[in-house]
Amino acid sequence: MEKMSRVTTALGGSTLTGRTMHCHLDAPANAISVCRDAAQVVVAGRSIFKIYAIEEEQFVEKLNLRVGRKPSLNLSCADVVWHQMDENLLATAATNGVVVTWNLGRPSRNKQDQLFTEHKRTVNKVCFHPTEAHVLLSGSQDGFMKCFDLRRKDSVSTFSGQSESVRDVQFSIRDYFTFASTFENGNVQLWDIRRPDRCERMFTAHNGPVFCCDWHPEDRGWLATGGRDKMVKVWDMTTHRAKEVHCVQTIASVARVKWRPECRHHLATCSMMVDHNIYVWDVRRPFVPAAMFEEHRDVTTGIAWRHPHDSSFLLSGSKDSTLCQHLFRDASQPVERANPEGLCYGLFGDLAFAAKESLVATESGRKPYTGDRRHPIFFKRKLDPAEPFSGLASSALSVFEMEPGSSSMSWFVDTAERYALAGRPLAELCDHNAKVARELGRNQVAQTWTMLRIIYCSPGLVSTTNLNHSVGKGSSCGLPLMNSFNLKDMAPGLGSETRLDRSKGDARSDTVLLDSSATLITNEDNEETEGSDVPADYLLGDVEGEDDELYLLDPEHAHSEEPEYVLPQEAFPLRHEIVDTPPGPEHLQDKADSPHVSGSEADTASLVPVDSSFSLISVSHALYDSRLPPDFFSALVCDMLRFYAEQGDVQMAVSVLIVLGERVRKDIDEQTQEHWYTSYIDLLQRFCLWNVSNQVVKLSTSRAISCLNQASTTLHVNCSHCKRPMSSRGWVCDRCHHCASMCAVCHHVVKGLFVWCQGCSHGGHLQHIMKWLEGSSHCPAGCGHLCEYS
Amino acid sequence: MAEEEGEVRWDGLCSRDSTTRETALENIRQIIVRKAECLRLVKETPYRPADGLSDAVSLDGLNKLLAHLLMLSKRCPFKDVREKSEFILKSVQELGIRIPRPLGHGPSRFIPEKEILQVGSEDTQMHTLFADSFAALGRLDNITLVMVFHPQYLESFLKTQHYLLQMDGPLPLHYRHYIGIMAAARHQCSYLVNLHVNDFLHVGGDPKWLNGLENAPQKLQNLGELNKVLAHRPWLITKEHIEGLLKAEEHSWSLAELVHAVVLLTHYHSLASFTFGCGISPEIHCDGGHTFRPPSVSNYCICDITNGNHSVDEMQVNSAGNVSVSDSFFEVEALMEKMKQLQECRDEEEASQEEMASRFEIEKRESMFVFSSDDEEVTPARDVSRHFEDTSYGYKDFSRHGMHVPTFRVQDYCWEDHGYSLVNRLYPDVGQLIDEKFHIAYNLTYNTMAMHKDVDTSMLRRAIWNYIHCMFGIRYDDYDYGEINQLLDRSFKVYIKTVVCTPEKVTKRMYDSFWRQFKHSEKVHVNLLLIEARMQAELLYALRAITRYMT
């Protein structure tokens, strides 16, 4: 309404002019119809039946057809239609089942012409034959369609749909004898007007009632239907079986559908409930409406294009008692408000990017996107050159793949699967996890675990002698000697750290770290799991040599270090310094692309510095463990968790959170925890690590997370005999009365873990199937299927 | 003492696997026998008079278990459970403990037990239904046993009810049962209240809430007003009611929750109608469903007395029925004749528009005066009345009290087009389920009428359906309300009116005096029509108010 543009269209001799405008009616409208000359519109409703002239600036009431002393139900209109050949002829469908025709040429005030009271229930729709002057068709709630010849007093023929209420009837525009009817049970029928005995064709178009249909004005075979299931479907009726060619999903049940003149793929829809807008869709672009009219304040009940050869004027009537003329030019275009670009990270670090073609064209010319490391794949959708339509944009999708190998997320999967999160004492958990991390080459993480063990377990769990022992050994590698070495080496090593797994050249700094952590851990391992095959040989010979010496020194060390009680604080400047060191150039780019993608490769690099700094601290801490309560470190640990999470390694953050449980939980606010949990669970699920994710959900203490598992899970089971879904829970299929979940190997009912092939749905006890598959790859049931179990 | 021995777990019995059931039963047997023996020991040792209280408690606990076993022995769809339960009861009796026996005459007080399907003699389709129902609820209630006259409907009904109470939905489980209690209590339906009090506690509801609505959260208290209006005068619901519930600060309902609540309320209002309309007896394991007294003491249960249904009363009606067999035979014939006439003469006799309109008004007005003569106020039993407030608020006819209510036109707001879309949008899948249920209830027919076969009863069914909607002020433009007067006689109208509007006043006399030649299954069929029409009428008013609020 704000924009008031004026449009003039030349149509042969006449011209259409006008603007977006509306006028108030006295009562809600149920239907509208336009006169052939596009200058008048009729509005009908329960208590309104008027003709308005469409003038340039406004609607002008021309005629009120509701005359008589007492308004009768015959005037309570469900539908109205204006003859497209004869401007004096109108027909209405009344809610009480009467079909009325009106002749505007009558001299008296009452223009009512004929009254057909043949239907027993409400008539939902009336329709004139597009070329024949005297043929009228009606469809009623009673399930019948009747064809009237206006020169006679009663119906010429009656068509029985044999199903439920008729919701819409429409003569085909091109086929003289054909009409389509839609039904409340979802069917669409095609009839030949000469053969009332049976329909030519019937098919189920929608789930639930089909409220409306419309033949394409140009394309002979196309029929659009709209239903309560919120869909608009376009059917190609020329083929032997009606074929669905397009489908548009709307947000509410579709009450009316009308093809837009002169635009082959456009149609307008309005809904019956909840949604008040009128949409114009391009059926080839079914997700975003091409245009949207938002004038009405209540549901729109009738829409009509003003002229069959003009595509810019749309008229509509509504329950809010207004009649509107919409100008296509004034429509709002949701496309414009939509975000034209999309970006998504793949599971393995691939990046997909979709954008308007024009945007991408300029960008793809730029260097970074076609860089040496990444290989863009380029898709381009062809524009339909025949259709001059601004709203239909074509977009390009580029996919950037990671270099094979560099993007491997296997460390994530392995870690997730092998970490132990609960069920054992804290010390053991930490050790186990440290070991896992170390074996995967993630030394910094391993060290963190080790430190956590020392911080939280030493005083309580490890006896004094053991403590001394481990402390001694820990200090052996971490003390001054190494310190300088570490620091010096770390900074330059950073950039290349990503390639840690691959490039042996960088291993030097790692080995140093590795040594220290390895010592720490193996020591503990040796204490607790004696004789295990934990990499004792892993230890470097020289460290072992030092071991003994330093062990002796140990008590003194502890005392001499005492004045440096403030050492922990040192960690912060250290850390910051190292974090600030610029990572490799690729990482900058990576980060620019997505600063917070968790699990992205970037984190590996940035994690290193923290750990190195921590390793220093922890070693020094170890010396004072017996004197410092674990609480002393909680702030530090929290910082550490936050840091990991920020770097994208939520896995670490969540794992530590779970393992430490009560010890740190209170120091981190609920929301952050919840956020970590959800991102970790999300990641796990994307890697199909269902078991792990379930375990995490179960172990989480946050209410919002643990209720994720409470949401009911439905398992749909098919019977392995008749392959139809099993409706009831239990072992016996309702249909074929066989026990459904029989083990194909031992032929007993399986009541525990049941494993089955998704190909042939045979299966059985887990053990039995496993045993069977060792010997054969065919299905044990003998169905010949080559079963696959993954 | 009872607690130490561990809770008895009944849920194992719901399994479809017979070995699971057997182990569960064996556990139950051991617990019960142990308790019974303890009790007997206590009794046999006379020198322990001080411990009377704990005795009573443990006896009470045992009796509850025994009552439950009695229910199982009669009503479990699995034969093995029935037999074993009976066996346990017998063995307890041999220990010298008094065992309960069922009271009343089967699932319904109106329908002789022999007419109703016996558990154990059902066909496979029904057995599946029973097993489903039993697995979901751990019982086979009397409503199910009566509805099984119409298995097609029952399936849809159980599916819907199961979805409403146990599947995904916006409301927590105990809220759902509590709302069920609130709704049933509006009609003083102690049967439904008892059932759902058990369920409510079972899903972890707070027992304090059961002391009265004022002990429930504010959010539920707010719903009380809607419950009241919806149950008795749904045409008074406005969008202000809806707004009041949705905008109550921290106690507000969300739209989805509200739709769930409304569906539950209407479901239980109409289920209360069914309960009274078919004279459903109390469940065997609930209060009033069994007795520990030997059979000679009394012949009728308390509920019968309160409703004036002594056996004496029954006798009278029976004798009256015998006398007028020939009369009632003509009744059916006359009805058939009328239907035929209406079918044929419809086109000739053309009523004017004004007359059509006035016929609706007349029918609407007359429906108000259709009432049973014994209009005395029944004060609700205390334990039920505490679940709702404002007991005086009941069904009031619109124009009798000078209120004029605008007629609700179905053509402007109907279930198929509008109600369905709204419900399905806010509470997915339920729209579909209810829609199916309405369809089945409306279209259900066996083409029989009493002793006649191959009759098209659609006209009669439509008359009943539209008459109920007419009582609620809902008008169909395309219906000639004159038909109602032709097809429904006065005693039938009285019955319909009472069941739909004041179900607590239904008596056996009313049930017996309409359609005397018709089968019981047909009368149950009528009841299905009544409850579905009532539910739709209430839903239409509530949903229209929600729609108005939203626009």
PDB file of C-alpha atoms in Angstrom, chain A residues 46 70 72-74 76 95-96 120-122 164 167 211 228 251 253 272-274 276 298 319 712 728-731 751, chain B residues 16-17 19 128 132 168 346 353-354 409 411-413 416-418 420-422 425 435 439 462 475 477-478 547 550-551:
ATOM      1  CA  ARG A  46     -22.683 -15.334   3.452  1.00  0.00           C
ATOM      2  CA  LYS A  70     -35.783 -11.302   4.059  1.00  0.00           C
ATOM      3  CA  SER A  72     -32.771 -16.214   2.340  1.00  0.00           C
ATOM      4  CA  LEU A  73     -30.177 -18.908   2.527  1.00  0.00           C
ATOM      5  CA  ASN A  74     -30.190 -19.048  -1.275  1.00  0.00           C
ATOM      6  CA  SER A  76     -25.621 -17.272   1.296  1.00  0.00           C
ATOM      7  CA  THR A  95     -24.484 -23.091   1.320  1.00  0.00           C
ATOM      8  CA  ASN A  96     -27.882 -24.742   1.498  1.00  0.00           C
ATOM      9  CA  LYS A 120     -28.831 -32.192  -1.030  1.00  0.00           C
ATOM     10  CA  ARG A 121     -25.843 -30.578   0.607  1.00  0.00           C
ATOM     11  CA  THR A 122     -23.824 -27.393   0.331  1.00  0.00           C
ATOM     12  CA  GLU A 164     -16.776 -38.127  -0.680  1.00  0.00           C
ATOM     13  CA  ARG A 167     -14.554 -29.578  -3.387  1.00  0.00           C
ATOM     14  CA  PHE A 211      -9.570 -27.950  -1.958  1.00  0.00           C
ATOM     15  CA  ARG A 228      -5.086 -29.503   3.055  1.00  0.00           C
ATOM     16  CA  ILE A 251       3.026 -23.208   5.072  1.00  0.00           C
ATOM     17  CA  SER A 253      -3.535 -25.576   3.678  1.00  0.00           C
ATOM     18  CA  MET A 272      -7.606 -21.451   4.263  1.00  0.00           C
ATOM     19  CA  MET A 273      -6.287 -20.991   7.770  1.00  0.00           C
ATOM     20  CA  VAL A 274      -3.715 -19.112   9.770  1.00  0.00           C
ATOM     21  CA  HIS A 276      -3.366 -14.439   5.392  1.00  0.00           C
ATOM     22  CA  ASP A 298      -7.696 -12.277   7.818  1.00  0.00           C
ATOM     23  CA  LYS A 319     -12.713 -12.722   5.505  1.00  0.00           C
ATOM     24  CA  SER A 712      11.174 -40.810  22.590  1.00  0.00           C
ATOM     25  CA  SER A 728       2.279 -53.876  17.155  1.00  0.00           C
ATOM     26  CA  ARG A 729       5.173 -54.304  19.439  1.00  0.00           C
ATOM     27  CA  GLY A 730       6.119 -57.867  19.971  1.00  0.00           C
ATOM     28  CA  TRP A 731       7.504 -60.878  18.301  1.00  0.00           C
ATOM     29  CA  LYS A 751      15.191 -61.243  22.440  1.00  0.00           C
TER      30      LYS A 751
ATOM     31  CA  ARG B  16       3.700 -60.092  24.770  1.00  0.00           C
ATOM     32  CA  ASP B  17       6.233 -62.674  25.642  1.00  0.00           C
ATOM     33  CA  THR B  19       7.857 -66.331  29.589  1.00  0.00           C
ATOM     34  CA  THR B 128      -4.845 -57.577  18.985  1.00  0.00           C
ATOM     35  CA  ASP B 132      -2.512 -53.301  22.494  1.00  0.00           C
ATOM     36  CA  ASP B 168       5.163 -37.015  22.146  1.00  0.00           C
ATOM     37  CA  ARG B 346     -37.917 -34.472  -0.194  1.00  0.00           C
ATOM     38  CA  GLN B 353     -36.414 -20.325   3.254  1.00  0.00           C
ATOM     39  CA  GLU B 354     -37.984 -18.687   6.252  1.00  0.00           C
ATOM     40  CA  ARG B 409     -22.516 -21.616  11.062  1.00  0.00           C
ATOM     41  CA  GLN B 411     -20.119 -23.405   6.621  1.00  0.00           C
ATOM     42  CA  ASP B 412     -17.984 -20.632   8.053  1.00  0.00           C
ATOM     43  CA  TYR B 413     -15.884 -22.686  10.405  1.00  0.00           C
ATOM     44  CA  GLU B 416     -12.533 -30.503   7.992  1.00  0.00           C
ATOM     45  CA  ASP B 417     -11.289 -27.205   6.613  1.00  0.00           C
ATOM     46  CA  HIS B 418     -10.414 -25.050   9.569  1.00  0.00           C
ATOM     47  CA  TYR B 420      -8.125 -29.739  11.345  1.00  0.00           C
ATOM     48  CA  SER B 421      -5.598 -27.319   9.901  1.00  0.00           C
ATOM     49  CA  LEU B 422      -5.256 -25.472  13.162  1.00  0.00           C
ATOM     50  CA  ARG B 425      -0.348 -27.036  12.828  1.00  0.00           C
ATOM     51  CA  ASP B 435     -10.158 -36.516  11.906  1.00  0.00           C
ATOM     52  CA  HIS B 439     -14.910 -40.013  10.110  1.00  0.00           C
ATOM     53  CA  ARG B 462     -27.066 -37.408  10.259  1.00  0.00           C
ATOM     54  CA  ARG B 475     -26.186 -24.913  12.286  1.00  0.00           C
ATOM     55  CA  ASP B 477     -27.188 -24.486   6.156  1.00  0.00           C
ATOM     56  CA  ASP B 478     -27.857 -27.476   4.018  1.00  0.00           C
ATOM     57  CA  THR B 547      -8.255 -18.740  15.537  1.00  0.00           C
ATOM     58  CA  MET B 550      -4.461 -15.541  16.345  1.00  0.00           C
ATOM     59  CA  THR B 551      -5.862 -13.231  13.666  1.00  0.00           C
TER      60      THR B 551
END
